[in-house]
Structure formats: C-alpha cells, structure tokens
Backbone as numpy.savetxt, mean C-alpha at the origin, in Angstrom:
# Nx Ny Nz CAx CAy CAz Cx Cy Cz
24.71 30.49 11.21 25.52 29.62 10.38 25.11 28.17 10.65
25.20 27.55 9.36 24.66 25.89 9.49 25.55 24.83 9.93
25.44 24.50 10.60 26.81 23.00 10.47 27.26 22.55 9.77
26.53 22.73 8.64 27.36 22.13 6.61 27.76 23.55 6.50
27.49 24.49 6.52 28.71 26.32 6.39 29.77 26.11 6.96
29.34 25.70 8.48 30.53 25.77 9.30 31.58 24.54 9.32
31.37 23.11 8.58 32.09 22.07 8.44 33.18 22.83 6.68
32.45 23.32 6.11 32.61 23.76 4.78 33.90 24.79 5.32
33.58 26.07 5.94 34.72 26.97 6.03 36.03 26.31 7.03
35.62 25.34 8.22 36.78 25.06 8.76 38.05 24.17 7.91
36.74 23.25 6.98 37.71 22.80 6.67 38.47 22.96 5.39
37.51 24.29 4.85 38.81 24.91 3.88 39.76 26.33 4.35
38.99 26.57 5.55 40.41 27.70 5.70 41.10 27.04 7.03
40.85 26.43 7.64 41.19 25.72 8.81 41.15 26.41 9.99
41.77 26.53 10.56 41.34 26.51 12.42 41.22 28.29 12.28
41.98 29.09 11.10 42.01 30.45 11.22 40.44 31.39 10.67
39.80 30.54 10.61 38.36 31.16 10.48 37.53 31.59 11.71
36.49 32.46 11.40 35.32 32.70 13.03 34.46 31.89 12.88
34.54 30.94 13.59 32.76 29.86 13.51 32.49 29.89 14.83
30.98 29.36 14.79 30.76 29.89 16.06 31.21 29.00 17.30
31.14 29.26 18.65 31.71 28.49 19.70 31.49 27.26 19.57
30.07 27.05 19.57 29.38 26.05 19.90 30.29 24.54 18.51
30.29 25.14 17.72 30.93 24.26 16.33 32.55 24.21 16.95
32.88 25.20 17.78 34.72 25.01 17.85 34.58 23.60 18.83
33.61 24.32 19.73 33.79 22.98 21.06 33.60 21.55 20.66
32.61 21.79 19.64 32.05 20.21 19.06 33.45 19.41 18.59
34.22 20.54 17.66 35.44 19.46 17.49 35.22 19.02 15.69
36.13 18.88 14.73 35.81 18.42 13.74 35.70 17.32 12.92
35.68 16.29 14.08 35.28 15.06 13.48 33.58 15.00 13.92
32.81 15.43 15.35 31.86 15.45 15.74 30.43 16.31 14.92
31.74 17.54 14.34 30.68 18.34 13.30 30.52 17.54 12.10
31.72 17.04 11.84 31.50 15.84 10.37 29.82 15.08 10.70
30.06 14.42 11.60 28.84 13.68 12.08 27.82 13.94 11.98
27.48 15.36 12.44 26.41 16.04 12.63 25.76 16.13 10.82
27.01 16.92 10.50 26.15 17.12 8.97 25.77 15.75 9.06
26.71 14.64 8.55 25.99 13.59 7.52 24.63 13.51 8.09
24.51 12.87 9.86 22.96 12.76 10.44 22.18 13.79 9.52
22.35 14.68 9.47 21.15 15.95 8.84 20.99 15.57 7.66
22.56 15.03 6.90 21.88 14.78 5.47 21.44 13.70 5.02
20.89 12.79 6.33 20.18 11.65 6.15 19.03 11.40 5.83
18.21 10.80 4.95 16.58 11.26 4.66 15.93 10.50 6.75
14.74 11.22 6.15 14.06 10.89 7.31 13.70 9.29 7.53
13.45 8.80 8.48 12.84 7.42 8.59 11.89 6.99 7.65
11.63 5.82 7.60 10.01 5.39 6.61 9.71 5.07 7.80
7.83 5.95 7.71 7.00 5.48 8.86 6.32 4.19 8.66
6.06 3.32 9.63 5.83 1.94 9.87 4.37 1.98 9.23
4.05 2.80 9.20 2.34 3.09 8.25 2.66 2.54 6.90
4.13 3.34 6.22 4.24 3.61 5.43 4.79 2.08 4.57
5.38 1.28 5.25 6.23 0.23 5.11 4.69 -1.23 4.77
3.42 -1.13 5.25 3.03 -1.61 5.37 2.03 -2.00 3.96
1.70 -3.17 3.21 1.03 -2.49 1.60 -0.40 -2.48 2.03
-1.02 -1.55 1.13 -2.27 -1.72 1.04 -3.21 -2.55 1.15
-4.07 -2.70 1.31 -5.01 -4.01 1.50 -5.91 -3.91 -0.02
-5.54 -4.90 -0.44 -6.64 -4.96 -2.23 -8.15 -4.63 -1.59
-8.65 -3.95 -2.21 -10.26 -3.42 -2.30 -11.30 -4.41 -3.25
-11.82 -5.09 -3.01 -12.87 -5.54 -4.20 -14.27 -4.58 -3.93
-13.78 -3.61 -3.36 -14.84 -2.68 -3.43 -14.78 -1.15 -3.88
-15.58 -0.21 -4.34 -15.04 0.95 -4.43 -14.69 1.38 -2.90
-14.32 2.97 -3.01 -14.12 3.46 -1.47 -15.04 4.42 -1.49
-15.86 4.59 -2.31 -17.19 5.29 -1.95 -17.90 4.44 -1.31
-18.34 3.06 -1.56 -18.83 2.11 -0.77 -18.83 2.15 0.53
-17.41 2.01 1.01 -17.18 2.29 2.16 -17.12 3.13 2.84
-17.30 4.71 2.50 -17.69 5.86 2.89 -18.92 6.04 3.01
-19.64 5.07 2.50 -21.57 5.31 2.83 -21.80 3.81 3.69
-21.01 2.97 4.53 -21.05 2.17 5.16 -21.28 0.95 4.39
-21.20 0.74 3.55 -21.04 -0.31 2.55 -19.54 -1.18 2.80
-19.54 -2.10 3.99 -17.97 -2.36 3.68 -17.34 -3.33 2.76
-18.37 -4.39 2.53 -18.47 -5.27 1.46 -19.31 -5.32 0.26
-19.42 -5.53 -0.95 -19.67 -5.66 -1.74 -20.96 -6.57 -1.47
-21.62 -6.18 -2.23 -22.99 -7.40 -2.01 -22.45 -8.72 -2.83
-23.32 -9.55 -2.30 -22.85 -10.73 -2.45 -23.72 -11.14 -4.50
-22.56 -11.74 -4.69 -23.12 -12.09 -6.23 -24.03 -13.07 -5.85
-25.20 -12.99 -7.00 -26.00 -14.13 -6.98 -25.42 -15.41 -8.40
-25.67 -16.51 -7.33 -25.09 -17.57 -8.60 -25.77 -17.68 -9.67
-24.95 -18.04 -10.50 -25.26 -18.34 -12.38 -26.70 -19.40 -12.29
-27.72 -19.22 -12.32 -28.60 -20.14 -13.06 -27.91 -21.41 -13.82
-28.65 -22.66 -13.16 -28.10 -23.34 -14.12 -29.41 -23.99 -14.40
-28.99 -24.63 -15.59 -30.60 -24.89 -16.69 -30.76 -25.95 -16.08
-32.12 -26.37 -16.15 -32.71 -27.99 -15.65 -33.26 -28.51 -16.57
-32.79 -29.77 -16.97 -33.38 -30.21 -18.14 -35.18 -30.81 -17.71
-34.94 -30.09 -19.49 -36.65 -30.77 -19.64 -37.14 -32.15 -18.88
-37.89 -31.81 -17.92 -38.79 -33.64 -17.63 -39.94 -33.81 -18.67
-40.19 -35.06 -19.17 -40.94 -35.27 -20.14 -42.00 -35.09 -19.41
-43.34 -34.63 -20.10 -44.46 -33.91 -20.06 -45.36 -34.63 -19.01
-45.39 -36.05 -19.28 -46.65 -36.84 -18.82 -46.04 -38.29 -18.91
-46.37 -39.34 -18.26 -45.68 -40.37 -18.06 -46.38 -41.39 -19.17
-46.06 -42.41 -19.98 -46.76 -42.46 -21.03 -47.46 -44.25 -20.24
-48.60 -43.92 -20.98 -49.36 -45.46 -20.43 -48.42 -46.75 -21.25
-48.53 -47.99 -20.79 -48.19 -49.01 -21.03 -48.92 -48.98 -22.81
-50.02 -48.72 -23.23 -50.78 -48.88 -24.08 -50.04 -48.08 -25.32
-49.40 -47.17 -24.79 -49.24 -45.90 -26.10 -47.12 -46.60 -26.10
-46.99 -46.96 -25.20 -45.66 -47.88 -25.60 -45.74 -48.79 -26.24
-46.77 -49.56 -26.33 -46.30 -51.02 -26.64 -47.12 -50.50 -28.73
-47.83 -49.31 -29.21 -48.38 -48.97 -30.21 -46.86 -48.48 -31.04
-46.75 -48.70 -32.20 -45.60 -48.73 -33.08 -45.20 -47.33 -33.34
-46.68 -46.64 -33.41 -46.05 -45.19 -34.12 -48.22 -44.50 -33.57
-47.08 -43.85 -32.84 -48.46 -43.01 -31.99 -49.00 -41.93 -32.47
C-alpha cells in the first residue's frame, strides 16, 4: 500500500481501517506530508538551469575538431585607378593632345 492509498482510506474511513503499522505510527498529519513531498516534481538540475551557449558553428564541426569556424576573409576593397604615366610638362602645357 502507497502513502497516497493509505492517507486516502484513513482519512475516509478513519482510524477503523487496516493500514499498515508503519503509516499508523507516522501519525496523520506526518503521512499528509509525506504524500505532498512525493507529489512534488523533482528538482531542476543545475545543468539544466544553465542556457546554452549560441554556436556560430555547426556541431559537426566540432565533432571533427573544428572548434571555430574559419576565419572570414575581408571584403576586397577596390583601389582606384592611378593614372597610367605621369604626363611631361610639354604634353600639359599643348591645348588638346
């Protein structure tokens, strides 16, 4: 018999029921107790309480020792045109070359 059977029959037929010793001695405020403890959910494990850590990686990565992501290579940036050849004094000072 369970401690929620045995809280259940004492306290609907009262003291004139058979439960077992161990539940008479406890007493029926102590068996009250007992159930609720039992019908308490279990703890949250401290694992469990803790969040995830964001991935910027897959987790296959990290199952083949990959723990980081390779590093991006930066964007190209354009370089402007330098003019070709430096122009002589002669071809400046001519109106239309």
């Amino acid at each position: 018999m369970t401690p929620q059977e045995a809280l259940e029959n004492w306290e609907r037929y009262g003291g004139h029921v058979a439960l077992p010793q161990i539940y008479r001695d406890m007493g029926l405020e102590r068996l009250r107790i007992v159930v609720a403890e039992s019908a308490k959910p279990p703890p949250r494990d401290p694992m469990d309480r803790i969040a995830p850590p964001r991935l910027g990686y897959n987790a296959l990565d990290r199952m083949l020792g990959r723990e980081a992501p390779a590093p991006v290579a930066p964007a190209a940036v354009p370089v402007p045109a330098a003019d070709p050849a430096p122009k002589a004094l002669v071809d400046k000072a001519m109106p239309n070359p």
